[in-house]
mmCIF file of N, CA and C in Angstrom:
data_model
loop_
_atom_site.group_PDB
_atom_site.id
_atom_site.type_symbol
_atom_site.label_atom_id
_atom_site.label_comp_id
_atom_site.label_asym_id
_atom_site.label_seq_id
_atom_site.Cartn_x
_atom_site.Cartn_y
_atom_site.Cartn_z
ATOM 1 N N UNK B 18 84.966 81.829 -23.906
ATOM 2 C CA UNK B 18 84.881 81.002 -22.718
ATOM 3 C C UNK B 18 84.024 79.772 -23.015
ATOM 4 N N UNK B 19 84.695 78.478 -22.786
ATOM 5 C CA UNK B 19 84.199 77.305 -22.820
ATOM 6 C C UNK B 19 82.810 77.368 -21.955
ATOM 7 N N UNK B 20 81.775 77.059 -22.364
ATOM 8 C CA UNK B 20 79.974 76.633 -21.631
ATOM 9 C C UNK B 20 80.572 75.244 -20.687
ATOM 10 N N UNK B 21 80.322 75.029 -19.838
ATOM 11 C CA UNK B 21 80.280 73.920 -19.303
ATOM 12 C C UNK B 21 79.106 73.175 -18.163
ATOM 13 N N UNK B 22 78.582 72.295 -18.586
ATOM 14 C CA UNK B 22 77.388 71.800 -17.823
ATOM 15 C C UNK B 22 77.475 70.652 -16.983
ATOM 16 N N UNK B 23 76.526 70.755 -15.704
ATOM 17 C CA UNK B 23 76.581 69.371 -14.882
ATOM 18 C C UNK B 23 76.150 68.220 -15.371
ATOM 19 N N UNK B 24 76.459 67.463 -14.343
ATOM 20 C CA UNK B 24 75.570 65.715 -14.904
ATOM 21 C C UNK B 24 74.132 66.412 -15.355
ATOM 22 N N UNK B 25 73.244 66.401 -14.416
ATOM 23 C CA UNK B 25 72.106 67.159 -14.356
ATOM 24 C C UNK B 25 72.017 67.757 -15.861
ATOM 25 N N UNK B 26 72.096 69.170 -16.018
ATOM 26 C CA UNK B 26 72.006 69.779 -17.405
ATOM 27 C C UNK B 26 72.124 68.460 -18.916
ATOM 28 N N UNK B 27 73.579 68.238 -18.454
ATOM 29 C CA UNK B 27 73.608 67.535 -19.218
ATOM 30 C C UNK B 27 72.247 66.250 -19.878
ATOM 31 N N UNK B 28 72.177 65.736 -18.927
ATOM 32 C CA UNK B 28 70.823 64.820 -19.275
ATOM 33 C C UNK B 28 69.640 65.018 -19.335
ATOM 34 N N UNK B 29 69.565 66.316 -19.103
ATOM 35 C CA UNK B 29 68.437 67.357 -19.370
ATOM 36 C C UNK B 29 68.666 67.652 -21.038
ATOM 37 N N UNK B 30 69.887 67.781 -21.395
ATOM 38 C CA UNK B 30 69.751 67.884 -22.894
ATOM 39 C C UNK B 30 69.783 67.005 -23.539
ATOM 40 N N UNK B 31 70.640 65.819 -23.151
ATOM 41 C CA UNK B 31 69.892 64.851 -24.344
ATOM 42 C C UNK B 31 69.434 63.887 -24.122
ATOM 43 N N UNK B 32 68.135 64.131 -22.964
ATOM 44 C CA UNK B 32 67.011 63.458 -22.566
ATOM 45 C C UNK B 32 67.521 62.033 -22.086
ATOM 46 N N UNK B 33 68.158 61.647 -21.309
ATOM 47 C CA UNK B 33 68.728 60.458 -20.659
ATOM 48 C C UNK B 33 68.527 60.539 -19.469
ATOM 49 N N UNK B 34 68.509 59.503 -18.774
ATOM 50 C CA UNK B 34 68.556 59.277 -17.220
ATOM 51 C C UNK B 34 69.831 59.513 -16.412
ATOM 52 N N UNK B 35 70.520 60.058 -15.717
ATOM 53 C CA UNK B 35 71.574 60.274 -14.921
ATOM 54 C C UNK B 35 72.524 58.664 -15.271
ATOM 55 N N UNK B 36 71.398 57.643 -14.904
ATOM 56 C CA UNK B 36 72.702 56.446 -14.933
ATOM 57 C C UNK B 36 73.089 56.079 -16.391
ATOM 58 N N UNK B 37 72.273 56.498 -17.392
ATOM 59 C CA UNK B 37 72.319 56.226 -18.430
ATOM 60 C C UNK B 37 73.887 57.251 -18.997
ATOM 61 N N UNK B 38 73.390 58.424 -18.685
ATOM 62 C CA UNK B 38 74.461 59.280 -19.091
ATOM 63 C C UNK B 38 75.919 58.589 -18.319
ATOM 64 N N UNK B 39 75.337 58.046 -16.991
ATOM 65 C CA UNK B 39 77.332 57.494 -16.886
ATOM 66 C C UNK B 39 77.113 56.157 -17.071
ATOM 67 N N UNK B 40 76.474 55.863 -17.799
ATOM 68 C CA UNK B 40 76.932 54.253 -18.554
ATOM 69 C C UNK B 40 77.656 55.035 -19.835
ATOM 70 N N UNK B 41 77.084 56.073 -20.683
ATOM 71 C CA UNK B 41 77.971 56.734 -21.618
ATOM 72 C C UNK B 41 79.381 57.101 -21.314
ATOM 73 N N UNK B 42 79.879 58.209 -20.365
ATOM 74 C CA UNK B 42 80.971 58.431 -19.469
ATOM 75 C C UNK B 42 81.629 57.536 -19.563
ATOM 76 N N UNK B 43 81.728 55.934 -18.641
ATOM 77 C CA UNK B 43 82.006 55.100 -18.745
ATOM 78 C C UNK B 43 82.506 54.243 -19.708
ATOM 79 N N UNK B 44 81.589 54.117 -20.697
ATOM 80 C CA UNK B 44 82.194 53.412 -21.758
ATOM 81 C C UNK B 44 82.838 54.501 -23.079
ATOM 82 N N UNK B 45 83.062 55.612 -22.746
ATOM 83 C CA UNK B 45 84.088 56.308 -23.576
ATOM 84 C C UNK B 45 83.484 57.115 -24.634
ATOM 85 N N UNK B 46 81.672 56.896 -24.798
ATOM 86 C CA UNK B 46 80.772 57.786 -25.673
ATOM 87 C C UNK B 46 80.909 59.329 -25.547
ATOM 88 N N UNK B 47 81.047 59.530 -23.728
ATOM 89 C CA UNK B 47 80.750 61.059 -23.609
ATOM 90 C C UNK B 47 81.720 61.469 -23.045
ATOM 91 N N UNK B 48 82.818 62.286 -23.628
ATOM 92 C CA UNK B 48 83.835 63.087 -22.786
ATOM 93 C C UNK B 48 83.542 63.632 -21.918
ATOM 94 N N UNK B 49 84.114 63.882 -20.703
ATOM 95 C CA UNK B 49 83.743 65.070 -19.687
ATOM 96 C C UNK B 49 85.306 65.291 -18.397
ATOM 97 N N UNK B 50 84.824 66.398 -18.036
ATOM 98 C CA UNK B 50 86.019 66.805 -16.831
ATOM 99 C C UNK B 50 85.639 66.869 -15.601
ATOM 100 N N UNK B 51 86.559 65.899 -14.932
ATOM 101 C CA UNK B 51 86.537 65.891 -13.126
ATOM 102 C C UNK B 51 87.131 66.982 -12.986
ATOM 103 N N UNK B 52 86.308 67.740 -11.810
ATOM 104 C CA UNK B 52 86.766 69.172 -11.403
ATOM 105 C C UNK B 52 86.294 68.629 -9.784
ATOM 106 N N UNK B 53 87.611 68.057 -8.757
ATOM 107 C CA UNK B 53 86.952 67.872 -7.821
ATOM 108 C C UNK B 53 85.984 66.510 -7.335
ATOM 109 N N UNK B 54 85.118 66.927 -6.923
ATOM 110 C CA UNK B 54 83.854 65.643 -6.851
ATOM 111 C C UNK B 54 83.180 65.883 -8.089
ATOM 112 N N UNK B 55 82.905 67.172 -8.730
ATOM 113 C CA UNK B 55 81.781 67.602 -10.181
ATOM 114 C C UNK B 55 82.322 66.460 -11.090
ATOM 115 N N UNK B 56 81.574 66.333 -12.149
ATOM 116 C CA UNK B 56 81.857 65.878 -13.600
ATOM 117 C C UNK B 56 81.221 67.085 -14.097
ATOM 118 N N UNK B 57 82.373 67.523 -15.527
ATOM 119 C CA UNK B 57 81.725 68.414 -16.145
ATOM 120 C C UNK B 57 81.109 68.403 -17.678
ATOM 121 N N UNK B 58 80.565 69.146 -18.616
ATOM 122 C CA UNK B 58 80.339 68.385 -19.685
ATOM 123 C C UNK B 58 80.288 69.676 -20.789
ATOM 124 N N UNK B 59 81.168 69.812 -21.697
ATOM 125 C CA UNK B 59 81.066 70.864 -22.813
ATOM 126 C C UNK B 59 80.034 70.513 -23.669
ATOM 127 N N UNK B 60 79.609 71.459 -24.136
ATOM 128 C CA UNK B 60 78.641 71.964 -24.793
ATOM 129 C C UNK B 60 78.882 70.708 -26.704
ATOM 130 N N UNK B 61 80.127 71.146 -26.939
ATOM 131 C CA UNK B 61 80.511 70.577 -27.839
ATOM 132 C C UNK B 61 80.420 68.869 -27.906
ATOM 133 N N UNK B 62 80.932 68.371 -26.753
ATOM 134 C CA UNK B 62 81.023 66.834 -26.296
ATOM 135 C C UNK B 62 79.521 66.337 -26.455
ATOM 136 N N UNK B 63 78.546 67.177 -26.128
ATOM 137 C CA UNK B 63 77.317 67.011 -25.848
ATOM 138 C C UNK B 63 76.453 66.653 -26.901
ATOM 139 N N UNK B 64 77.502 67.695 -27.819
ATOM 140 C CA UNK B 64 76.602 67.763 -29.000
ATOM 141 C C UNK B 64 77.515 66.610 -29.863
ATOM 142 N N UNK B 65 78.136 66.432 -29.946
ATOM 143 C CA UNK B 65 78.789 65.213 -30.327
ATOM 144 C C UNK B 65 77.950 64.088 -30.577
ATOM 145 N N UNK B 66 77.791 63.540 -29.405
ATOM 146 C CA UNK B 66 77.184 62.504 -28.528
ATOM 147 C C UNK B 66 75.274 62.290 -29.313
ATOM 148 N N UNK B 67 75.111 63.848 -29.533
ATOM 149 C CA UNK B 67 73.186 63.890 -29.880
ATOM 150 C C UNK B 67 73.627 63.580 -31.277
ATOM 151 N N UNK B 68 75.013 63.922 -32.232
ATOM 152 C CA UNK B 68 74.550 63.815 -33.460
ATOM 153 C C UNK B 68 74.697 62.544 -33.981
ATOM 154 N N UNK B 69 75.711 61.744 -33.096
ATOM 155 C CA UNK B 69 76.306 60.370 -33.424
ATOM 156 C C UNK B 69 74.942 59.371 -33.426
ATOM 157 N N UNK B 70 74.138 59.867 -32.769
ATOM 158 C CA UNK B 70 72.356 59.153 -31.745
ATOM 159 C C UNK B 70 72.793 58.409 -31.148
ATOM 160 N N UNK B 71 73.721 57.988 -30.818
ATOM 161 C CA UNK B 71 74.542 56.968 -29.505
ATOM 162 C C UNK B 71 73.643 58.239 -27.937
ATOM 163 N N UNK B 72 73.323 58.645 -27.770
ATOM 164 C CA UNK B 72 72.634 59.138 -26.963
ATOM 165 C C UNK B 72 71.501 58.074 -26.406
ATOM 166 N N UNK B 73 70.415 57.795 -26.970
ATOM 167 C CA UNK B 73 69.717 57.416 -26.908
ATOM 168 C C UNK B 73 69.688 55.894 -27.531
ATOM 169 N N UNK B 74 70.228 54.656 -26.991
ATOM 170 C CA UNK B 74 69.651 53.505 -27.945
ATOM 171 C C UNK B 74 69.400 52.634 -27.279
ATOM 172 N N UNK B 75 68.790 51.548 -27.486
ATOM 173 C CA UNK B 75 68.349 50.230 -27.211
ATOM 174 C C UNK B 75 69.213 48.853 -27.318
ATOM 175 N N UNK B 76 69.340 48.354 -26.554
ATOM 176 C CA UNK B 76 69.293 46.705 -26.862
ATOM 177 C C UNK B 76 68.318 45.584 -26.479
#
């Protein structure tokens, strides 16, 4: 069975701010599934995202 986590969790793991994580969403960094009103976020996508360090960067 696929893990699947909220916005919330999600940016709890790789230490981002909620808007930050859907500026990721948005521009196509972080996969995730509409279920409804939820966004959801696999475990895998997540980890994707921490190893690329596109998680966290600056301009």
């Amino acid at each position: 069975m696929i893990k699947l986590y909220t916005k919330k969790e999600a940016a709890e793991i790789l230490r981002i701010s909620l808007p930050t994580l859907d500026r990721r969403v948005s521009s196509g960094r972080l996969q995730s599934t509409k279920t409804g009103r939820r966004r959801l976020f696999t475990k895998e996508d997540i980890d994707l995202l921490n190893k690329s360090g596109d998680a966290r960067y600056y301009k």
